[in-house]
Tab-separated table of C-alpha atoms and ligand atoms in Angstrom:
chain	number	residue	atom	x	y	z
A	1045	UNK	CA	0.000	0.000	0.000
A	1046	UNK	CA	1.145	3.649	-1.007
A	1047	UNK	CA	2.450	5.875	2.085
A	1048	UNK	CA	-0.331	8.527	1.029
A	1049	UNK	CA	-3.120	6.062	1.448
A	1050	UNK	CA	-1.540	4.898	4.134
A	1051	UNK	CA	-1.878	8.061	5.913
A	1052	UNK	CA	-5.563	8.838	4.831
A	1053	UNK	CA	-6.343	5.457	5.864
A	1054	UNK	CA	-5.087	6.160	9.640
A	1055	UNK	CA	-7.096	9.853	8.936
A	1056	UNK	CA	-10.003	8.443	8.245
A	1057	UNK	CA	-9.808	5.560	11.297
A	1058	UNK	CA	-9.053	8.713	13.694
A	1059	UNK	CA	-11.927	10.477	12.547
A	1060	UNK	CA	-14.721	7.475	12.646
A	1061	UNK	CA	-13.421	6.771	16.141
A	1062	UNK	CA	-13.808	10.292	16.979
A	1063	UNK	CA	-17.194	10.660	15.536
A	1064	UNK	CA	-18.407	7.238	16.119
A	1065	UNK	CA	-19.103	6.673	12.733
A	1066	UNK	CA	-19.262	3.344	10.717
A	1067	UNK	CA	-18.662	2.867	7.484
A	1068	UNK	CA	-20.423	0.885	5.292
A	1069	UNK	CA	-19.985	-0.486	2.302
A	1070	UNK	CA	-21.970	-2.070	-1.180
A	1071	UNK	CA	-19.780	-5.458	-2.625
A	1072	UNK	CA	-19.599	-3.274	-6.053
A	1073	UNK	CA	-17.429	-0.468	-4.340
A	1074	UNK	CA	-13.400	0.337	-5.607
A	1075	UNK	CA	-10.705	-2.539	-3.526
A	1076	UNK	CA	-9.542	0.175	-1.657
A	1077	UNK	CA	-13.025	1.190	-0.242
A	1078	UNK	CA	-13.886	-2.227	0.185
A	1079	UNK	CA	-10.255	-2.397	2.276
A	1080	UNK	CA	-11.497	-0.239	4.786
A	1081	UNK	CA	-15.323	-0.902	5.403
A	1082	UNK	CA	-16.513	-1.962	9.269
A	1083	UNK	CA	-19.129	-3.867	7.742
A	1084	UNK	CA	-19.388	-4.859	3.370
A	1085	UNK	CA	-22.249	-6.748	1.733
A	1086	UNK	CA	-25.187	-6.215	-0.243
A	1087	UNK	CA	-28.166	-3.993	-0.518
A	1088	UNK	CA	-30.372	-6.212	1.847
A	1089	UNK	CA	-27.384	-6.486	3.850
A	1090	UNK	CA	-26.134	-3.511	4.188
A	1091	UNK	CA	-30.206	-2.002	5.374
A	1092	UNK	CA	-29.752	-4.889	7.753
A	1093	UNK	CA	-26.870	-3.452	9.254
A	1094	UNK	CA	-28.295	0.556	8.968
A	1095	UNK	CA	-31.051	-1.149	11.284
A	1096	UNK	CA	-28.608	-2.043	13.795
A	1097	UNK	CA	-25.976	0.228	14.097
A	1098	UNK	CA	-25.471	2.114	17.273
A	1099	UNK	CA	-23.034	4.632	15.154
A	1100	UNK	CA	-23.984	8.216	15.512
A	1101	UNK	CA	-22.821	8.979	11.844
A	1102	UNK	CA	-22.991	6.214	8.869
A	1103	UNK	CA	-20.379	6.687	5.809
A	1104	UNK	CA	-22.542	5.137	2.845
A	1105	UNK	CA	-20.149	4.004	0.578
A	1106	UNK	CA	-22.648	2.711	-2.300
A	1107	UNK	CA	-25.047	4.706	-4.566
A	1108	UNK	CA	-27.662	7.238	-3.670
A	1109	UNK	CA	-30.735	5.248	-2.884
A	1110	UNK	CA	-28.736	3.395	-0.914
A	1111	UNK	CA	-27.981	6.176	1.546
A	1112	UNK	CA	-31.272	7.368	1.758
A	1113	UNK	CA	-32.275	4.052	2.649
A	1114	UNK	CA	-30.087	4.147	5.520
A	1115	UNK	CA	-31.721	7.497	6.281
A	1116	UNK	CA	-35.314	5.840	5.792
A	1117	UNK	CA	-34.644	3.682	8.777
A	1118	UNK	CA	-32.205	5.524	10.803
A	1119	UNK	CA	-33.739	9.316	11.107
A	1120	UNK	CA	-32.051	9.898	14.303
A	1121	UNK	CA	-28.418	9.233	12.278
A	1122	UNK	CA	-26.165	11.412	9.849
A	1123	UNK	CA	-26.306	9.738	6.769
A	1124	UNK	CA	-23.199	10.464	4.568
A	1125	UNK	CA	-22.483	9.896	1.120
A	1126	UNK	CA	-19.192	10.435	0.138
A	1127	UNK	CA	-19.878	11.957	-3.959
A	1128	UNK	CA	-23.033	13.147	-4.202
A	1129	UNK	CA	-23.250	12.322	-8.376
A	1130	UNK	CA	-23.291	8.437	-7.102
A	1131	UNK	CA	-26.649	8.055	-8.887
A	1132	UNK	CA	-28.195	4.452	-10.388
A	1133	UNK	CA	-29.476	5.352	-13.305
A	1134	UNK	CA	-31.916	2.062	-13.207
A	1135	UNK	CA	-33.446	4.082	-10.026
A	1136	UNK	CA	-33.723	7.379	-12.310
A	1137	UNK	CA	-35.923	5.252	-14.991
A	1138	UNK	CA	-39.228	5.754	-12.667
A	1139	UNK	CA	-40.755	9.286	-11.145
A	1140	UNK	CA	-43.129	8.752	-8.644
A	1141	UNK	CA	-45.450	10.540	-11.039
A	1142	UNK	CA	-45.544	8.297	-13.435
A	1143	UNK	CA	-45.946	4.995	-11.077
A	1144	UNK	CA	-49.362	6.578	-9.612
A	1145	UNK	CA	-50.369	7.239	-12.995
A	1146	UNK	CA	-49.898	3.307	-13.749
A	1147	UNK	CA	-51.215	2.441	-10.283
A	1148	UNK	CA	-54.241	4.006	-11.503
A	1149	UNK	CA	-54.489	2.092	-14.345
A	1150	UNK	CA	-54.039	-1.335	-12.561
A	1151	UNK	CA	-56.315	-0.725	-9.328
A	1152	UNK	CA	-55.638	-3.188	-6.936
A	1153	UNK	CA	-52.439	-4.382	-7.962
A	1154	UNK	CA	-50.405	-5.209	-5.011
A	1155	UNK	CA	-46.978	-2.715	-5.820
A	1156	UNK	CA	-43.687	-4.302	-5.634
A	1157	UNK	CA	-39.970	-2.666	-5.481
A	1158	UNK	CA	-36.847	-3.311	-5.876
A	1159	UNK	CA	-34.549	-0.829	-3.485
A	1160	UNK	CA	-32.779	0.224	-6.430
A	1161	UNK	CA	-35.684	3.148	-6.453
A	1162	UNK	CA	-35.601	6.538	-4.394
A	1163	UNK	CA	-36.951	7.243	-1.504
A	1164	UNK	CA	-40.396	9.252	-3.074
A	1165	UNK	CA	-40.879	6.053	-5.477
A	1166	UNK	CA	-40.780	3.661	-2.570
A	1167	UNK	CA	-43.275	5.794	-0.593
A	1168	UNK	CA	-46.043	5.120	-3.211
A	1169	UNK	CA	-45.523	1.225	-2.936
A	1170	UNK	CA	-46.434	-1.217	-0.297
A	1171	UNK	CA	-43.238	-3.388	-0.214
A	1172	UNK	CA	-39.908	-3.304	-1.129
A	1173	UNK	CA	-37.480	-6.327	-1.925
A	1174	UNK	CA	-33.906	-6.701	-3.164
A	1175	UNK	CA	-32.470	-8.905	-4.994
A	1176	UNK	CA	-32.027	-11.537	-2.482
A	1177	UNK	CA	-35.259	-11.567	-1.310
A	1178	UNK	CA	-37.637	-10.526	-3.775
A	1179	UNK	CA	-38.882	-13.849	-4.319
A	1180	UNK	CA	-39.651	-14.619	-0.994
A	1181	UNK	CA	-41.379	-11.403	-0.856
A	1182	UNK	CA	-43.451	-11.767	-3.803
A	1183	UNK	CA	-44.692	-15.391	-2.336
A	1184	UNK	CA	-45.596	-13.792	0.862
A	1185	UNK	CA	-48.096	-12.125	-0.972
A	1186	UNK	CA	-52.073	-13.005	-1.196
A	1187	UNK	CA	-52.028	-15.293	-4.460
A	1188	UNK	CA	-55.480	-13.856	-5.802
A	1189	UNK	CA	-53.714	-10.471	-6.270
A	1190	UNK	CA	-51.965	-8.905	-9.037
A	1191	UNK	CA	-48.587	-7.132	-8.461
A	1192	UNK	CA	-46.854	-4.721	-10.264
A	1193	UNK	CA	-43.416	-4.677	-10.283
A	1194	UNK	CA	-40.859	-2.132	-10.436
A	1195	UNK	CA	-38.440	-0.955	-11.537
A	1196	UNK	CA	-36.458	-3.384	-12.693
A	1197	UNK	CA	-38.201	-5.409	-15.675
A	1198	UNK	CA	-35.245	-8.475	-15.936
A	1199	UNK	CA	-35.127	-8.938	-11.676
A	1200	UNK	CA	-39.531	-8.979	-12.175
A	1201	UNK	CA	-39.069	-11.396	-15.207
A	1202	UNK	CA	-37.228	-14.161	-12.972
A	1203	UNK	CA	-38.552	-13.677	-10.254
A	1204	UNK	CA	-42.234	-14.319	-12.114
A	1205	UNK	CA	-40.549	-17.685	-13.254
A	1206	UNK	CA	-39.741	-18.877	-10.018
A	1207	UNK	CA	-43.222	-17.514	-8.494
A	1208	UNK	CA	-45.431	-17.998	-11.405
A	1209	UNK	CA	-47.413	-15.349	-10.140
A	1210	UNK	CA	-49.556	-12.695	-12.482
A	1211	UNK	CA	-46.998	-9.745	-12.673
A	1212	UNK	CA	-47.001	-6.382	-14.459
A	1213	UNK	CA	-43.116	-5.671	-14.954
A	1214	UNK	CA	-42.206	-1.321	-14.863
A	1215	UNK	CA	-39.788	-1.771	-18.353
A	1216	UNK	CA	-36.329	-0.259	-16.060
A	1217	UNK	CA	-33.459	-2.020	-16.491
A	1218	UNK	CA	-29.634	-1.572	-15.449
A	1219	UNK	CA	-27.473	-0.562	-17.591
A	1220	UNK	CA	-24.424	-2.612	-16.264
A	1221	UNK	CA	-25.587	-5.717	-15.943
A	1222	UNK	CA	-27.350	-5.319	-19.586
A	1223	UNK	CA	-24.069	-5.900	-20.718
A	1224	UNK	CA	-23.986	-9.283	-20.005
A	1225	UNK	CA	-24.898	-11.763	-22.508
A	1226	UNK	CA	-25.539	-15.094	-22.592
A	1227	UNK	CA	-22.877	-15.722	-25.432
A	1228	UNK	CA	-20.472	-14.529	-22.445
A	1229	UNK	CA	-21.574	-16.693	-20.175
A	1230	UNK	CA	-21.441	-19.740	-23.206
A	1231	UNK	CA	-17.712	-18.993	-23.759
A	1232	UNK	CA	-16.668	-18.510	-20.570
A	1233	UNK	CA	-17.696	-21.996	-19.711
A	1234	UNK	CA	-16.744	-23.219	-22.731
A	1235	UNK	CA	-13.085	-21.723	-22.026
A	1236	UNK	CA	-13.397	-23.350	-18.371
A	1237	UNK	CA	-15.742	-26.507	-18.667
A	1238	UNK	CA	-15.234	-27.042	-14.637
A	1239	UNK	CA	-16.276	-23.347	-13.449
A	1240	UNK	CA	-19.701	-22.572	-12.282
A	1241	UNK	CA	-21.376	-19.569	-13.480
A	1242	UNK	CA	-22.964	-17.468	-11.279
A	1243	UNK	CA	-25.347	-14.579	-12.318
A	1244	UNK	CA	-27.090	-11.420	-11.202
A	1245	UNK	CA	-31.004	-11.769	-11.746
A	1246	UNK	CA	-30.487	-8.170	-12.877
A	1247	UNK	CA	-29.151	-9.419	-16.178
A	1248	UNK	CA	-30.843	-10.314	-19.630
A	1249	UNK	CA	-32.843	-13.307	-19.444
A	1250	UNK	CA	-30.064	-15.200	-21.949
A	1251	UNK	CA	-27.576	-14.859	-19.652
A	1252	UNK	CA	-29.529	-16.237	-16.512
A	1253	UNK	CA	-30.542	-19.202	-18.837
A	1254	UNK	CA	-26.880	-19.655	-19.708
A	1255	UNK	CA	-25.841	-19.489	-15.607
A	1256	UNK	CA	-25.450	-22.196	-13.656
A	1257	UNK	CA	-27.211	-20.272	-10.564
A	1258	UNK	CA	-28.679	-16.904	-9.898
A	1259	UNK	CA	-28.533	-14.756	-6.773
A	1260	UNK	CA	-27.777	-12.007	-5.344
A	1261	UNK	CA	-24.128	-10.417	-4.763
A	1262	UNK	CA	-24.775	-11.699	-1.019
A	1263	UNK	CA	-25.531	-14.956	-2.053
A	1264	UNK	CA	-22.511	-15.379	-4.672
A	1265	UNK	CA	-20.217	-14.490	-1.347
A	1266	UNK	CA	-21.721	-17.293	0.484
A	1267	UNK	CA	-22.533	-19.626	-2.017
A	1268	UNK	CA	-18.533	-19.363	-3.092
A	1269	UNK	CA	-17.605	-20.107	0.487
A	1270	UNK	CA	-19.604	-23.118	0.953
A	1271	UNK	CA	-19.100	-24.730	-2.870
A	1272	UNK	CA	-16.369	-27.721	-3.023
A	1273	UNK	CA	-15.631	-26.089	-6.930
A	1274	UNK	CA	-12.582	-23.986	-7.652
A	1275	UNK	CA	-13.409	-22.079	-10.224
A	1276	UNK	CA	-16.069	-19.423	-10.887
A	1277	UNK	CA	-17.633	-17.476	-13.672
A	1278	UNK	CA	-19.128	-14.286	-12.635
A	1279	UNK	CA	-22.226	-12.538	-13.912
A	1280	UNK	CA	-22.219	-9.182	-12.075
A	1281	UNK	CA	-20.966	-6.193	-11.667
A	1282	UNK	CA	-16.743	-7.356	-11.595
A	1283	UNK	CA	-15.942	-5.027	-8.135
A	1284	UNK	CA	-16.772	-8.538	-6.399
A	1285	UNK	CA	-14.699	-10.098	-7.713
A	1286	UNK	CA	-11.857	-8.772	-5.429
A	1287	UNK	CA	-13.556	-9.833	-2.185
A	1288	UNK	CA	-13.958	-13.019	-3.656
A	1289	UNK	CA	-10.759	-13.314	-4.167
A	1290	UNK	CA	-9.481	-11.811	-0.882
A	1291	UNK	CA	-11.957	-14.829	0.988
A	1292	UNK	CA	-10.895	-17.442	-1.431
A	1293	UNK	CA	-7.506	-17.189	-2.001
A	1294	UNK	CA	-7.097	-20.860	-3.485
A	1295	UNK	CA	-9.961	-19.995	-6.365
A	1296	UNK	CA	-10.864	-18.637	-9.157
A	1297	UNK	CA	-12.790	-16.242	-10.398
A	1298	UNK	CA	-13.859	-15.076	-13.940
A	1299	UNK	CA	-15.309	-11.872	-15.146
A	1300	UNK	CA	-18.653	-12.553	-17.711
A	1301	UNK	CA	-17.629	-9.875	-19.042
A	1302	UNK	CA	-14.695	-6.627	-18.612
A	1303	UNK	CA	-17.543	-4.674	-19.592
A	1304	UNK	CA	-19.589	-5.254	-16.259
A	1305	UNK	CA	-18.512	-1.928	-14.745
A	1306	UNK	CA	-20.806	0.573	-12.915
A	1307	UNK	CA	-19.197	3.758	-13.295
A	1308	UNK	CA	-21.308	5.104	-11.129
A	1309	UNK	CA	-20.014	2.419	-8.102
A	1310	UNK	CA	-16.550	3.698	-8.682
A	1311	UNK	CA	-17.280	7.817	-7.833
A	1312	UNK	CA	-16.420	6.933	-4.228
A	1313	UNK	CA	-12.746	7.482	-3.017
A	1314	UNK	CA	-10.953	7.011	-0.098
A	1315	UNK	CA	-9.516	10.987	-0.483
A	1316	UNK	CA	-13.778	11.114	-1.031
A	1317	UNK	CA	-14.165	9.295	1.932
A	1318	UNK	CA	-11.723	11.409	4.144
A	1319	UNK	CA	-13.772	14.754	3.270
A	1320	UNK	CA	-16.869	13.374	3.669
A	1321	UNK	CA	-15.590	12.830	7.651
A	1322	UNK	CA	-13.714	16.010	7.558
A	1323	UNK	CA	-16.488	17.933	6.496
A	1324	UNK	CA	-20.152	15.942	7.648
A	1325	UNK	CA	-20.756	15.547	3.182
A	1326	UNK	CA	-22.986	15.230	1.566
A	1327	UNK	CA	-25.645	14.712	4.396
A	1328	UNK	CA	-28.354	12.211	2.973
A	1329	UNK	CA	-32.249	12.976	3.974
A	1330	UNK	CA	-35.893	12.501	3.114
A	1331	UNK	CA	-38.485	14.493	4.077
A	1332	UNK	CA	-40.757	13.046	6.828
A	1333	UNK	CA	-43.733	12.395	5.117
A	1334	UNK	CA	-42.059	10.924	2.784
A	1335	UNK	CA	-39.831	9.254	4.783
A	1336	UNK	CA	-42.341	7.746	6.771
A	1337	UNK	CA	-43.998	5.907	3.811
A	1338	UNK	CA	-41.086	4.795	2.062
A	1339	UNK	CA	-40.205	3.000	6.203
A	1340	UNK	CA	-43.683	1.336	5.846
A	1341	UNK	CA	-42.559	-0.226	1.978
A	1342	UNK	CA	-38.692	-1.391	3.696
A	1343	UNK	CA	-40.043	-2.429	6.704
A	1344	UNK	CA	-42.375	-5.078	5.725
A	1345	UNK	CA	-39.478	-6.444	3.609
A	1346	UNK	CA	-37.264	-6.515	6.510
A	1347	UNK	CA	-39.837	-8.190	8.217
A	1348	UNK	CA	-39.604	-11.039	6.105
A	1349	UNK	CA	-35.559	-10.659	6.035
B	1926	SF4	S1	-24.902	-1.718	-10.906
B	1926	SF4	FE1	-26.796	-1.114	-11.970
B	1926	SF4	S2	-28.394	-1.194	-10.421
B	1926	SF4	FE2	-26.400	-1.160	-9.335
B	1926	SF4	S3	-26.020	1.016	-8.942
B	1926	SF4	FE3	-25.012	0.525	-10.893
B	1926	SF4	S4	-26.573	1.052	-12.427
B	1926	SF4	FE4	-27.653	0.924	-10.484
């Protein structure tokens, strides 16, 4: 490790202690943020551990929604996010305008979303899900009812396969994990007939017919740890892959694709990181009423964990 990290590294450790702050951080995020998170994981995860923390200040080290999800169940916290473009552009493909318009055209439709929303969509839902859950979610609910789901339409379309259940899908999408193909998957394994692919269920449906097994980011961790196999083919967005290697150093592990980036993942810095202590930014909130909806919607997914 540089001497300059070094020393922003041992900044940024004085600081947290001093402001009893934890840092938290998505699987997607640059090695050296992943190097120094308290606690690193998934969406569903990393709300999990928002619930719980007895920090006085969280250091979101993921996207947008993410933070304000924090927020959403931690109102008596600062909420920082360390670049304030971190967007997901899947989140920006629905307005909260435009879902009650299409709630109003499907009356009684039981709504459904994925996290990767913000804060004013999830208020006008009634539950939320992530990728490692949604399908348990979506069989917890009644079976005579319709649900639409948003916004991602490829995470809806497998998750209506495994459910079978009547589903309107909100046509959002993410541009990352789009780039995936199923010819990449078909090559790779080709190229390494003993490796098991693993994919997102945010990617195409071709690609998650050409995978071995689909899951979450969460799941990939622990499904790696547990599995007797040595090698790996990974469908996702390719910052993983450097925490799987660091917790399987005898494996190995290849990218779908080099194309599997989220540019938006890699804003966050460590000298990003080190401000963001240094100067309490960008402080993440929601206003209340909206707040208090959008708690409803996470709530009764974390109620069903
Ligand atoms: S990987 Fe996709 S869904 Fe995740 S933050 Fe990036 S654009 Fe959004």
């Amino acid at each position: 490790m540089s001497a300059p990290n070094l020393d922003i590294i041992n900044e940024i450790n004085r600081l947290k202690k001093q402001k009893n702050a934890v840092i938290l951080v998505h699987n997607y995020q640059r090695p050296e943020v992943q190097d120094i998170a308290d606690f690193i994981g998934d969406s569903l995860e990393l709300s999990q551990k928002a619930v719980k923390t007895e920090a006085e200040v969280i250091v979101f080290c993921g996207v947008h929604f993410m933070a304000e999800t924090a927020h959403i169940v931690n109102p008596g916290k600062t909420v920082l996010l360390p670049d304030n473009e971190s967007g997901c552009p899947m989140a920006n493909m629905i307005t909260p305008e435009a879902l009650i318009a299409r709630k109003k055209e499907l009356p009684g439709a039981i709504v459904v979303c994925y996290v990767n929303s913000s804060a004013a969509v999830k208020a006008e839902t009634d539950i939320c899900c992530t990728s490692a859950n949604a399908v348990r979610v979506v069989q917890s609910l009644p079976a005579d009812k319709e649900i639409l789901f948003v916004p991602d339409q490829y995470l809806g379309q497998w998750v209506n396969e495994k459910t079978g259940r009547q589903m309107y899908l909100w046509p959002g999408f993410c541009p990352t994990h789009m780039r995936i193909l199923g010819d990449d998957i078909l090559r790779e394994k080709k190229n390494h007939p003993g490796a098991i692919a693993l994919v997102h269920p945010e990617c195409r449906p071709d690609a998650k017919a050409a995978a071995d097994e689909v899951m979450s980011t969460g799941g990939m961790i622990r499904f790696v740890h547990e599995n007797k196999a040595q090698e790996f083919i990974i469908g996702t967005e390719i910052g993983i892959i450097y925490r799987l290697k660091k917790e399987n150093p005898g494996k190995t592990f290849i990218p779908a694709t080099d194309k599997a980036v989220c540019p938006n993942m890699k804003k966050i810095t460590l000298e990003k990181v080190l401000r963001s202590l240094q100067e309490n930014r960008y402080i993440i909130t929601v206003p209340e009423d909206i707040r208090i909806g959008a708690l409803n919607s996470v709530n009764r997914m974390l109620a069903i964990g």
